Amino acid sequence: MSTTLVFDHLTKRFGETTAVEDLSATVRPGRVTGFLGPNGAGKTTSLRMLLGLVRPTSGTASFDGRPYAELTDPVRQVGTLLEATGFHPGRRARDHLAVLAVAARLPRRRPEEVLELVGLTDAARRKVGDFSLGMRQRLGLAAALLGDPPVLVLDEPANGLDPQGIRWLRTFLRGLAAEGRTVLVSSHVLPEVEQTADDVLVLARGRLVRTGTLAELGAGAATGTTVRSPDAARLVELLTRAGLPGSWTSADEVRVDAPPERVGELAAQHGVVLHRLTPTAGGLEDVFFQLTGEART
Amino acid sequence: MSALVRAELLKMRTVALPGWLLLTTLAFVLLSVLLTILTAGMPNAPLQRDDPQMLARAVASASAGNTLVLVLGILTLTQEFRFGTATPSFLVSPRRSHVLSAKLVAVSLAGLVFALLSVVFALAVSAVTIAARGDTLTFDRTVVEVLLGVGLCLLLYGPIGVGVGALIRNQIAAVVAALVWTFVVEQLLVGLLPEVGRWTPGGAASAVLQLGDLATTRGTLLPVWAGALLLVAYALVLSGVGARLTLQRDLT
């Protein structure tokens, strides 16, 4: 029940444009791997090559050494969610899954089971054309789970989900990885995967610019801290002496370019009372934007 | 393989369009049968009221669904690309040729269902109308041959449609082209320029249906066997070419 995914020197050119260039990476079981990059970075093309839908110009992608096209029973081996448009609007949700289940020789009750897993039981008889984007994503996820596969490849699964849906998805994906499955999730929005992913692959303009654990990616961030103290003036003095100049953000609040641990320790050593100590948001995001060469908005 | 055929049949049964195409087919059959019988004996009508071939001519109208089965074949393919369902289809079966073969088998089977219902309906309406008018009602070998011809036409028009759908990827363009071709171009060619028209799919179908001077008075159609072979050839070549084009396509 564990499958390793390997991208091996994968390249795709559409005419003059290079969509993906020399992508090599390994995606391990039992972990959620975030496949990150801005829109147009080549994430979808990479995933479609992985799934045999787009023919690579060169290189290969494989599941335990076998390309998708050579899998004997792909639906039971790899679950996929690609963009939310793979539905006939006039077909009922349950029928959409039934078509796939029949084609893949899965048990007849499977569509009902996966609809329940994603919380769509009540909408089973409704036409997909009447579904909201969030419901389509859930239906797509249900389709991915039909064959109870050890590998899940999900392209922007959080698209169209409301905050509640995103939270649900996060728990859901963590659960799947905890069962030993290989979960590869693409996203162009870092915070979506920030609390879900163990590993990350960062893609920019078709090239892989970073691989590693999310923690490693975060370690590269220049973490800042916002600190509030009734004795802020003394704290700034201490910080400046320690070579960590801060800037006032309000009468009792200071922003420092240092991790919260450092600021807290310093305050404790000198008995300065702190009312608040917060890591400044965006540390990881800064790294992401830096890597992908995107300006922050 | 049989699982994929069953899936393709389920795809057709779970959307509304094939049902509407079937109803439209039966409406066309009704109209066409009545037109053939009720105009018999009128000035310039190709059919006389005492024509022993009256029933055979009338039940040839059961092939009125040709065009609609053609449209069904086209949509079977183009809808997959229009709605993006080609992606899940090819993910379930990465061997695309299997999906294509399943589609060809499924539309052929659907064509046979159309044929069966059309034939029963056309026979019933023809027999009742001819008898009611007191015209000649002869059930002979020719009637059986014509009905087999109807089955052959509807069996093959679906796969031809799949080929057309693969060649003209835009759904609306493909359907419009098919309608203009069968209702205008072929009618004119077969009727006015039969030496060319008899080689078209419509000309071949007219030959199989033994329409003779109902289709054209300016020349002759192919013999029945040649028409049948030509239709089979069209189905094989068009669906083959269509399959090849679809198989190589990147699904982005």
Coordinates of C-alpha atoms in Angstrom, one line a residue:
Chain A
M1 CA 0.0 0.0 0.0
S2 CA 2.8 2.4 -0.5
T3 CA 3.9 3.8 -3.8
T4 CA 6.6 6.3 -4.7
L5 CA 6.2 8.7 -7.5
V6 CA 9.2 9.8 -9.6
F7 CA 9.5 12.6 -12.1
D8 CA 12.6 11.9 -14.1
H9 CA 14.0 14.7 -16.2
L10 CA 10.6 15.6 -17.5
T11 CA 10.4 18.2 -20.2
K12 CA 7.4 19.5 -22.3
R13 CA 7.6 22.0 -25.1
F14 CA 4.5 23.4 -26.9
G15 CA 6.0 24.8 -30.0
E16 CA 8.5 27.5 -28.9
T17 CA 7.2 27.6 -25.3
T18 CA 8.8 25.4 -22.7
A19 CA 6.1 24.6 -20.2
V20 CA 8.2 22.3 -18.1
E21 CA 11.9 21.9 -18.1
D22 CA 14.0 19.0 -16.8
L23 CA 11.7 18.3 -13.8
S24 CA 13.2 15.6 -11.5
A25 CA 11.6 14.9 -8.1
T26 CA 10.5 12.1 -5.8
V27 CA 7.2 12.0 -4.0
R28 CA 7.1 9.7 -1.0
P29 CA 4.3 7.7 0.6
G30 CA 2.8 8.6 4.0
R31 CA 3.3 12.2 3.4
V32 CA 1.4 15.1 1.8
T33 CA 3.6 16.8 -0.8
G34 CA 2.7 20.3 -1.9
F35 CA 3.4 21.1 -5.5
L36 CA 3.6 24.8 -5.5
G37 CA 4.0 27.5 -8.0
P38 CA 2.2 30.5 -9.4
N39 CA -0.4 30.0 -12.2
G40 CA 1.4 29.1 -15.4
A41 CA 4.4 27.7 -13.7
G42 CA 3.8 24.3 -15.3
K43 CA 2.2 22.4 -12.4
T44 CA -0.8 21.2 -14.4
T45 CA 1.2 20.2 -17.4
S46 CA 3.6 18.2 -15.1
L47 CA 0.7 16.4 -13.5
R48 CA -0.9 15.7 -16.9
M49 CA 2.4 14.2 -18.1
L50 CA 2.5 12.1 -14.9
L51 CA -0.9 10.8 -15.8
G52 CA -0.2 10.1 -19.4
L53 CA -2.6 12.7 -20.7
V54 CA 0.1 14.9 -22.2
R55 CA 3.0 13.3 -24.0
P56 CA 6.4 14.6 -22.6
T57 CA 8.9 16.0 -25.0
S58 CA 11.5 14.0 -23.1
G59 CA 11.9 12.3 -19.7
T60 CA 9.5 10.0 -17.8
A61 CA 7.2 10.0 -14.8
S62 CA 6.4 6.8 -13.0
F63 CA 4.6 5.1 -10.1
D64 CA 7.0 2.6 -8.5
G65 CA 8.8 2.5 -11.7
R66 CA 5.8 2.1 -14.0
P67 CA 4.4 4.9 -16.2
Y68 CA 0.7 5.6 -15.7
A69 CA -0.2 4.1 -19.2
E70 CA 1.3 0.8 -18.0
L71 CA -0.6 0.4 -14.8
T72 CA -2.8 -2.6 -14.9
D73 CA -5.7 -1.1 -12.9
P74 CA -5.1 2.7 -12.8
V75 CA -8.3 3.6 -10.9
R76 CA -7.3 1.3 -8.0
Q77 CA -3.7 2.5 -8.1
V78 CA -3.9 6.2 -8.6
G79 CA -6.8 8.6 -7.7
T80 CA -6.8 11.9 -9.6
L81 CA -8.5 15.2 -9.4
L82 CA -7.8 17.5 -12.3
E83 CA -9.6 20.8 -13.0
A84 CA -13.3 20.9 -12.1
T85 CA -14.6 20.8 -15.6
G86 CA -14.5 17.1 -16.3
F87 CA -18.3 16.7 -15.9
H88 CA -21.2 16.5 -18.2
P89 CA -23.5 19.2 -16.8
G90 CA -26.7 17.1 -17.5
R91 CA -25.5 14.0 -15.7
R92 CA -26.4 13.3 -12.1
A93 CA -23.6 13.2 -9.7
R94 CA -24.1 9.5 -8.9
D95 CA -24.3 8.6 -12.6
H96 CA -21.0 10.4 -13.2
L97 CA -19.3 8.1 -10.6
A98 CA -21.3 5.1 -11.8
V99 CA -19.9 5.5 -15.4
L100 CA -16.3 5.5 -14.0
A101 CA -17.1 2.6 -11.6
V102 CA -18.5 0.5 -14.4
A103 CA -15.5 1.2 -16.7
A104 CA -13.1 0.4 -13.9
R105 CA -15.0 -2.7 -12.8
L106 CA -15.6 -1.4 -9.3
P107 CA -18.4 -2.6 -7.0
R108 CA -21.8 -1.0 -7.7
R109 CA -22.1 0.5 -4.2
R110 CA -18.8 2.3 -4.5
P111 CA -20.3 5.6 -5.9
E112 CA -22.6 5.9 -2.9
E113 CA -19.7 5.2 -0.5
V114 CA -17.4 7.9 -1.9
L115 CA -20.3 10.4 -2.1
E116 CA -20.8 9.9 1.6
L117 CA -17.0 10.3 2.3
V118 CA -17.1 13.7 0.7
G119 CA -20.4 14.7 2.2
L120 CA -22.4 14.7 -1.0
T121 CA -25.0 12.0 -0.3
D122 CA -27.9 14.4 -0.4
A123 CA -26.8 15.8 -3.8
A124 CA -26.3 12.3 -5.4
R125 CA -29.4 12.6 -7.7
R126 CA -28.8 16.2 -8.6
K127 CA -27.3 17.2 -12.0
V128 CA -23.7 18.3 -11.9
G129 CA -24.6 21.4 -13.9
D130 CA -26.5 22.7 -10.8
F131 CA -23.5 22.2 -8.5
S132 CA -21.4 25.0 -7.1
L133 CA -17.7 25.0 -7.7
G134 CA -17.1 23.7 -4.2
M135 CA -19.5 20.8 -4.7
R136 CA -17.8 19.9 -8.0
Q137 CA -14.5 19.8 -6.2
R138 CA -16.0 17.4 -3.7
L139 CA -17.4 15.3 -6.5
G140 CA -14.0 15.3 -8.2
L141 CA -12.5 14.2 -5.0
A142 CA -15.1 11.4 -4.7
A143 CA -14.1 10.3 -8.2
A144 CA -10.4 10.2 -7.1
L145 CA -11.3 8.0 -4.1
L146 CA -13.5 5.5 -6.1
G147 CA -10.7 2.9 -6.4
D148 CA -9.4 3.4 -2.8
P149 CA -6.0 4.1 -4.3
P150 CA -2.6 4.3 -2.5
V151 CA -1.7 7.4 -4.5
L152 CA -3.7 10.6 -4.9
V153 CA -2.8 13.3 -7.4
L154 CA -4.9 16.4 -6.8
D155 CA -4.6 19.5 -9.0
E156 CA -5.7 22.6 -7.0
P157 CA -8.2 20.8 -4.9
A158 CA -8.9 23.8 -2.7
N159 CA -10.1 25.9 -5.7
G160 CA -13.6 27.0 -5.1
L161 CA -13.9 25.6 -1.6
D162 CA -15.0 28.0 1.2
P163 CA -12.8 28.3 4.3
Q164 CA -14.8 25.6 6.0
G165 CA -14.3 23.3 3.0
I166 CA -10.5 24.1 3.0
R167 CA -10.3 23.1 6.6
W168 CA -12.2 19.9 5.9
L169 CA -9.9 19.2 2.9
R170 CA -6.8 19.7 5.1
T171 CA -8.0 17.2 7.7
F172 CA -9.1 14.8 5.0
L173 CA -5.7 14.9 3.2
R174 CA -3.8 14.5 6.5
G175 CA -5.9 11.4 7.2
L176 CA -5.1 9.9 3.8
A177 CA -1.4 10.4 4.3
A178 CA -1.6 9.0 7.8
E179 CA -3.0 5.8 6.3
G180 CA 0.3 5.5 4.3
R181 CA -0.9 6.9 1.0
T182 CA 1.1 9.1 -1.3
V183 CA -0.6 12.5 -1.6
L184 CA 0.5 15.0 -4.2
V185 CA -1.4 18.3 -4.0
S186 CA -0.8 21.3 -6.3
S187 CA -1.6 24.8 -5.3
H188 CA -0.7 28.4 -6.3
V189 CA -1.7 29.7 -2.9
L190 CA 0.9 28.8 -0.2
P191 CA -1.3 29.2 2.9
E192 CA -3.6 26.5 1.5
V193 CA -0.9 23.9 1.9
E194 CA 1.1 25.5 4.6
Q195 CA -0.7 23.6 7.3
T196 CA -1.1 20.4 5.3
A197 CA 2.1 19.6 3.4
D198 CA 5.1 17.8 4.8
D199 CA 7.2 18.2 1.7
V200 CA 7.2 20.8 -1.0
L201 CA 8.2 21.0 -4.6
V202 CA 8.3 24.6 -5.8
L203 CA 8.0 25.2 -9.5
A204 CA 8.6 28.5 -11.3
R205 CA 8.5 29.1 -15.0
G206 CA 8.6 25.4 -15.7
R207 CA 11.6 24.7 -13.5
L208 CA 11.9 23.1 -10.1
V209 CA 13.4 25.8 -7.8
R210 CA 13.2 24.1 -4.5
T211 CA 12.4 20.7 -3.0
G212 CA 12.5 19.6 0.6
T213 CA 10.3 19.6 3.7
L214 CA 8.1 22.5 4.5
A215 CA 10.2 23.1 7.6
E216 CA 13.3 23.4 5.5
L217 CA 11.6 25.9 3.2
G218 CA 10.5 27.9 6.3
A219 CA 14.0 27.9 7.8
G220 CA 15.1 30.0 4.9
A221 CA 12.7 32.7 5.9
A222 CA 13.9 35.8 7.6
T223 CA 11.4 35.5 10.5
G224 CA 10.2 38.7 12.1
T225 CA 8.5 39.2 15.4
T226 CA 5.9 41.7 16.7
V227 CA 6.3 42.3 20.4
R228 CA 4.1 44.3 22.8
S229 CA 5.3 45.3 26.2
P230 CA 4.3 47.9 28.8
D231 CA 8.0 48.7 29.0
A232 CA 8.6 48.8 25.2
A233 CA 11.2 51.5 25.4
R234 CA 13.5 49.5 27.6
L235 CA 12.9 46.5 25.3
V236 CA 14.0 48.4 22.2
E237 CA 17.1 49.5 24.1
L238 CA 18.0 45.9 24.9
L239 CA 17.3 44.8 21.4
T240 CA 19.4 47.5 19.9
R241 CA 22.3 46.6 22.2
A242 CA 21.9 43.0 21.0
G243 CA 22.2 44.1 17.4
L244 CA 18.5 43.7 16.7
P245 CA 17.1 47.2 15.9
G246 CA 13.4 47.3 16.1
S247 CA 10.8 49.7 14.7
W248 CA 7.8 51.1 16.5
T249 CA 4.5 50.1 15.2
S250 CA 2.5 51.8 17.9
A251 CA 3.0 53.3 21.4
D252 CA 3.7 49.9 23.0
E253 CA 4.4 47.7 20.1
V254 CA 7.7 47.0 18.2
R255 CA 8.6 45.0 15.1
V256 CA 11.9 43.2 15.1
D257 CA 13.7 41.2 12.4
A258 CA 14.4 38.3 14.7
P259 CA 12.6 35.0 15.6
P260 CA 10.2 35.2 18.5
E261 CA 12.4 32.8 20.5
R262 CA 15.3 35.2 20.5
V263 CA 13.1 38.2 21.5
G264 CA 11.4 36.2 24.3
E265 CA 14.7 35.0 25.7
L266 CA 16.2 38.5 25.7
A267 CA 13.2 39.9 27.5
A268 CA 13.2 37.1 30.1
Q269 CA 16.9 37.6 30.9
H270 CA 16.2 41.2 31.7
G271 CA 12.9 40.8 33.4
V272 CA 10.9 42.8 30.8
V273 CA 7.2 42.0 30.9
L274 CA 5.7 41.0 27.5
H275 CA 2.0 41.2 26.7
R276 CA 2.3 39.7 23.3
L277 CA 4.9 37.9 21.2
T278 CA 3.9 37.1 17.6
P279 CA 5.9 35.7 14.7
T280 CA 5.2 38.1 11.8
A281 CA 3.1 36.4 9.2
G282 CA 4.4 35.9 5.7
G283 CA 7.9 34.6 6.5
L284 CA 7.3 31.5 4.5
E285 CA 5.3 33.4 1.9
D286 CA 8.3 35.7 1.4
V287 CA 10.5 32.7 0.6
F288 CA 7.9 31.4 -1.8
F289 CA 7.6 34.7 -3.6
Q290 CA 11.3 35.1 -3.7
L291 CA 11.7 31.6 -5.2
T292 CA 9.0 32.0 -7.8
G293 CA 10.1 35.5 -8.7
E294 CA 6.7 37.0 -8.1
A295 CA 6.2 40.4 -6.6
R296 CA 4.1 40.4 -3.4
T297 CA 0.8 42.1 -3.7
Chain B
M1 CA -13.2 -4.2 -22.9
S2 CA -16.8 -5.1 -22.2
A3 CA -16.7 -3.0 -19.1
L4 CA -15.7 0.0 -21.3
V5 CA -18.6 -0.7 -23.7
R6 CA -21.0 -0.9 -20.8
A7 CA -19.6 2.4 -19.4
E8 CA -20.1 4.0 -22.9
L9 CA -23.7 2.8 -23.0
L10 CA -24.3 4.1 -19.5
K11 CA -22.9 7.5 -20.5
M12 CA -25.6 7.6 -23.2
R13 CA -28.3 6.5 -20.9
T14 CA -27.5 9.1 -18.2
V15 CA -27.9 12.2 -20.3
A16 CA -31.0 13.5 -22.0
L17 CA -29.8 13.9 -25.5
P18 CA -29.8 10.4 -26.9
G19 CA -33.4 10.0 -25.8
W20 CA -34.4 13.2 -27.6
L21 CA -32.5 12.0 -30.7
L22 CA -34.5 8.7 -30.6
L23 CA -37.8 10.6 -30.3
T24 CA -36.9 12.9 -33.1
T25 CA -35.9 9.8 -35.2
L26 CA -39.4 8.3 -34.7
A27 CA -41.0 11.6 -35.6
F28 CA -39.0 11.7 -38.8
V29 CA -39.9 8.1 -39.6
L30 CA -43.6 8.9 -39.1
L31 CA -43.4 12.0 -41.3
S32 CA -41.4 10.3 -44.0
V33 CA -43.7 7.2 -44.1
L34 CA -46.8 9.3 -44.4
L35 CA -45.3 11.5 -47.0
T36 CA -44.3 8.5 -49.1
I37 CA -47.7 6.8 -49.0
L38 CA -50.0 9.8 -49.1
T39 CA -48.3 11.4 -52.1
A40 CA -48.5 8.1 -54.1
G41 CA -50.6 8.5 -57.2
M42 CA -50.4 12.3 -57.2
P43 CA -49.2 14.0 -60.5
N44 CA -45.4 13.8 -60.7
A45 CA -45.2 11.4 -57.7
P46 CA -42.6 8.7 -58.4
L47 CA -44.9 6.1 -56.7
Q48 CA -48.3 4.8 -58.0
R49 CA -51.0 3.7 -55.7
D50 CA -51.0 0.2 -57.2
D51 CA -47.3 -0.2 -57.0
P52 CA -46.5 -3.6 -55.6
Q53 CA -43.4 -2.1 -54.0
M54 CA -45.5 0.3 -52.0
L55 CA -44.7 -1.3 -48.6
A56 CA -41.0 -1.7 -49.4
R57 CA -40.8 2.0 -50.4
A58 CA -42.6 3.1 -47.4
V59 CA -40.6 1.2 -44.8
A60 CA -37.3 2.5 -46.3
S61 CA -38.4 5.6 -44.4
A62 CA -37.3 3.8 -41.3
S63 CA -33.8 4.9 -42.2
A64 CA -34.9 8.5 -41.5
G65 CA -32.8 8.3 -38.3
N66 CA -29.5 8.0 -40.3
T67 CA -28.7 11.7 -39.7
L68 CA -29.7 11.6 -36.0
V69 CA -27.5 8.5 -35.4
L70 CA -24.8 10.3 -37.2
V71 CA -25.3 13.2 -34.8
L72 CA -25.2 10.8 -31.9
G73 CA -21.9 9.4 -33.1
I74 CA -20.5 13.0 -33.4
L75 CA -21.6 14.0 -30.0
T76 CA -20.3 10.8 -28.3
L77 CA -16.9 12.1 -29.2
T78 CA -17.1 15.9 -29.2
Q79 CA -18.9 16.1 -25.8
E80 CA -16.0 14.4 -24.2
F81 CA -13.8 17.2 -25.3
R82 CA -16.3 20.0 -24.8
F83 CA -17.1 19.1 -21.2
G84 CA -13.6 17.7 -20.4
T85 CA -14.9 14.2 -19.6
A86 CA -12.2 12.9 -22.0
T87 CA -9.8 13.3 -19.1
P88 CA -11.5 10.9 -16.7
S89 CA -12.3 8.6 -19.6
F90 CA -8.6 8.3 -20.5
L91 CA -7.5 8.1 -16.9
V92 CA -9.7 5.1 -16.3
S93 CA -8.3 3.5 -19.5
P94 CA -5.0 5.0 -20.4
R95 CA -5.0 2.8 -23.5
R96 CA -7.0 5.3 -25.6
S97 CA -7.6 2.8 -28.4
H98 CA -9.7 0.8 -26.0
V99 CA -11.9 3.8 -25.2
L100 CA -12.3 4.5 -28.9
S101 CA -13.2 0.9 -29.7
A102 CA -15.7 0.9 -26.9
K103 CA -17.3 4.0 -28.3
L104 CA -17.5 2.6 -31.8
V105 CA -19.2 -0.6 -30.4
A106 CA -21.5 1.4 -28.2
V107 CA -22.7 3.8 -30.9
S108 CA -23.2 0.8 -33.2
L109 CA -25.3 -0.9 -30.6
A110 CA -27.3 2.3 -30.0
G111 CA -27.8 2.5 -33.8
L112 CA -29.2 -1.0 -33.8
V113 CA -31.7 0.0 -31.0
F114 CA -32.7 3.0 -33.1
A115 CA -33.1 0.7 -36.1
L116 CA -35.2 -1.8 -34.3
L117 CA -37.6 0.7 -33.0
S118 CA -37.7 2.6 -36.3
V119 CA -38.4 -0.6 -38.2
V120 CA -41.2 -1.7 -36.0
F121 CA -42.7 1.7 -36.0
A122 CA -42.4 2.2 -39.8
L123 CA -43.9 -1.2 -40.5
A124 CA -46.9 -0.6 -38.2
V125 CA -47.6 2.9 -39.6
S126 CA -47.1 1.8 -43.2
A127 CA -49.3 -1.2 -43.0
V128 CA -52.1 0.7 -41.3
T129 CA -51.9 3.6 -43.6
I130 CA -51.7 1.6 -46.8
A131 CA -54.5 -0.7 -45.7
A132 CA -56.7 2.3 -44.7
R133 CA -56.3 3.8 -48.1
G134 CA -57.0 0.5 -49.7
D135 CA -53.7 0.4 -51.6
T136 CA -51.6 -2.6 -52.5
L137 CA -50.0 -4.2 -49.4
T138 CA -47.3 -6.7 -50.4
F139 CA -45.0 -8.1 -47.8
D140 CA -42.2 -9.7 -49.9
R141 CA -38.5 -10.4 -50.0
T142 CA -37.8 -6.8 -51.0
V143 CA -39.4 -5.5 -47.8
V144 CA -37.1 -7.8 -45.8
E145 CA -34.1 -6.7 -47.7
V146 CA -34.9 -3.0 -47.2
L147 CA -35.4 -3.5 -43.5
L148 CA -32.0 -5.2 -43.3
G149 CA -30.6 -2.2 -45.2
V150 CA -32.1 0.1 -42.5
G151 CA -30.4 -1.9 -39.9
L152 CA -27.1 -1.7 -41.7
C153 CA -27.4 2.0 -42.3
L154 CA -28.1 2.8 -38.6
L155 CA -25.4 0.4 -37.5
L156 CA -22.8 2.2 -39.5
Y157 CA -23.8 5.9 -39.3
G158 CA -22.8 6.0 -35.6
P159 CA -19.2 5.0 -36.2
I160 CA -19.1 7.4 -39.2
G161 CA -20.2 10.1 -36.8
V162 CA -17.4 9.3 -34.4
G163 CA -15.0 9.8 -37.3
V164 CA -16.6 13.1 -38.2
G165 CA -16.5 14.3 -34.6
A166 CA -12.8 13.5 -34.4
L167 CA -12.1 15.3 -37.7
I168 CA -14.1 18.4 -36.8
R169 CA -13.5 18.9 -33.1
N170 CA -15.8 21.9 -32.7
Q171 CA -19.1 20.3 -31.7
I172 CA -21.4 22.9 -33.3
A173 CA -19.4 23.0 -36.5
A174 CA -19.4 19.2 -36.7
V175 CA -23.1 18.9 -36.2
V176 CA -24.0 21.7 -38.6
A177 CA -21.6 20.3 -41.2
A178 CA -23.2 16.8 -40.8
L179 CA -26.8 18.3 -41.2
V180 CA -25.9 20.4 -44.2
W181 CA -24.1 17.5 -45.8
T182 CA -26.9 14.9 -45.4
F183 CA -29.9 17.2 -45.9
V184 CA -28.6 19.5 -48.6
V185 CA -25.4 18.4 -50.3
E186 CA -26.2 14.7 -50.6
Q187 CA -29.8 15.3 -51.6
L188 CA -28.7 17.5 -54.4
L189 CA -25.8 15.3 -55.5
V190 CA -27.8 12.1 -55.4
G191 CA -30.9 13.7 -57.1
L192 CA -29.2 15.8 -59.7
L193 CA -25.7 14.4 -60.2
P194 CA -26.1 10.7 -59.4
E195 CA -22.9 9.7 -61.1
V196 CA -21.1 11.6 -58.3
G197 CA -23.9 11.3 -55.6
R198 CA -24.0 7.5 -55.7
W199 CA -20.5 7.4 -54.2
T200 CA -21.5 9.5 -51.2
P201 CA -22.6 7.8 -47.9
G202 CA -26.1 9.0 -48.6
G203 CA -26.0 7.6 -52.1
A204 CA -24.7 4.3 -50.8
A205 CA -27.5 4.3 -48.2
S206 CA -30.1 4.9 -50.9
A207 CA -28.7 2.0 -52.8
V208 CA -28.9 -0.3 -49.8
L209 CA -32.5 0.9 -49.2
Q210 CA -33.3 0.2 -52.8
L211 CA -34.8 3.7 -53.2
G212 CA -34.1 3.7 -57.0
D213 CA -36.1 6.5 -58.7
L214 CA -37.3 7.7 -55.3
A215 CA -33.8 9.0 -54.8
T216 CA -32.9 10.0 -58.3
T217 CA -34.5 9.9 -61.8
R218 CA -31.4 11.0 -63.6
G219 CA -29.3 8.0 -63.3
T220 CA -28.8 4.8 -61.3
L221 CA -27.6 4.1 -57.9
L222 CA -25.0 1.4 -57.0
P223 CA -26.2 -2.2 -56.7
V224 CA -27.3 -3.1 -53.2
W225 CA -24.1 -5.1 -52.4
A226 CA -21.8 -2.3 -53.6
G227 CA -23.7 0.3 -51.6
A228 CA -23.4 -1.9 -48.5
L229 CA -19.7 -2.4 -49.1
L230 CA -19.2 1.4 -49.7
L231 CA -21.0 2.2 -46.4
V232 CA -18.8 -0.2 -44.5
A233 CA -15.8 1.3 -46.1
Y234 CA -16.9 4.8 -45.1
A235 CA -17.4 3.7 -41.5
L236 CA -14.1 1.9 -41.3
V237 CA -12.0 4.7 -42.9
L238 CA -13.7 7.7 -41.1
S239 CA -13.7 6.0 -37.6
G240 CA -10.2 4.8 -38.2
V241 CA -8.9 8.2 -39.2
G242 CA -10.9 9.8 -36.3
A243 CA -9.5 7.3 -33.8
R244 CA -5.9 8.0 -34.9
L245 CA -6.4 11.7 -34.5
T246 CA -7.9 11.3 -31.1
L247 CA -5.3 8.9 -29.8
Q248 CA -2.4 11.2 -30.4
R249 CA -4.0 14.3 -28.9
D250 CA -2.5 16.0 -25.8
L251 CA -5.2 16.6 -23.2
T252 CA -4.2 19.9 -21.7

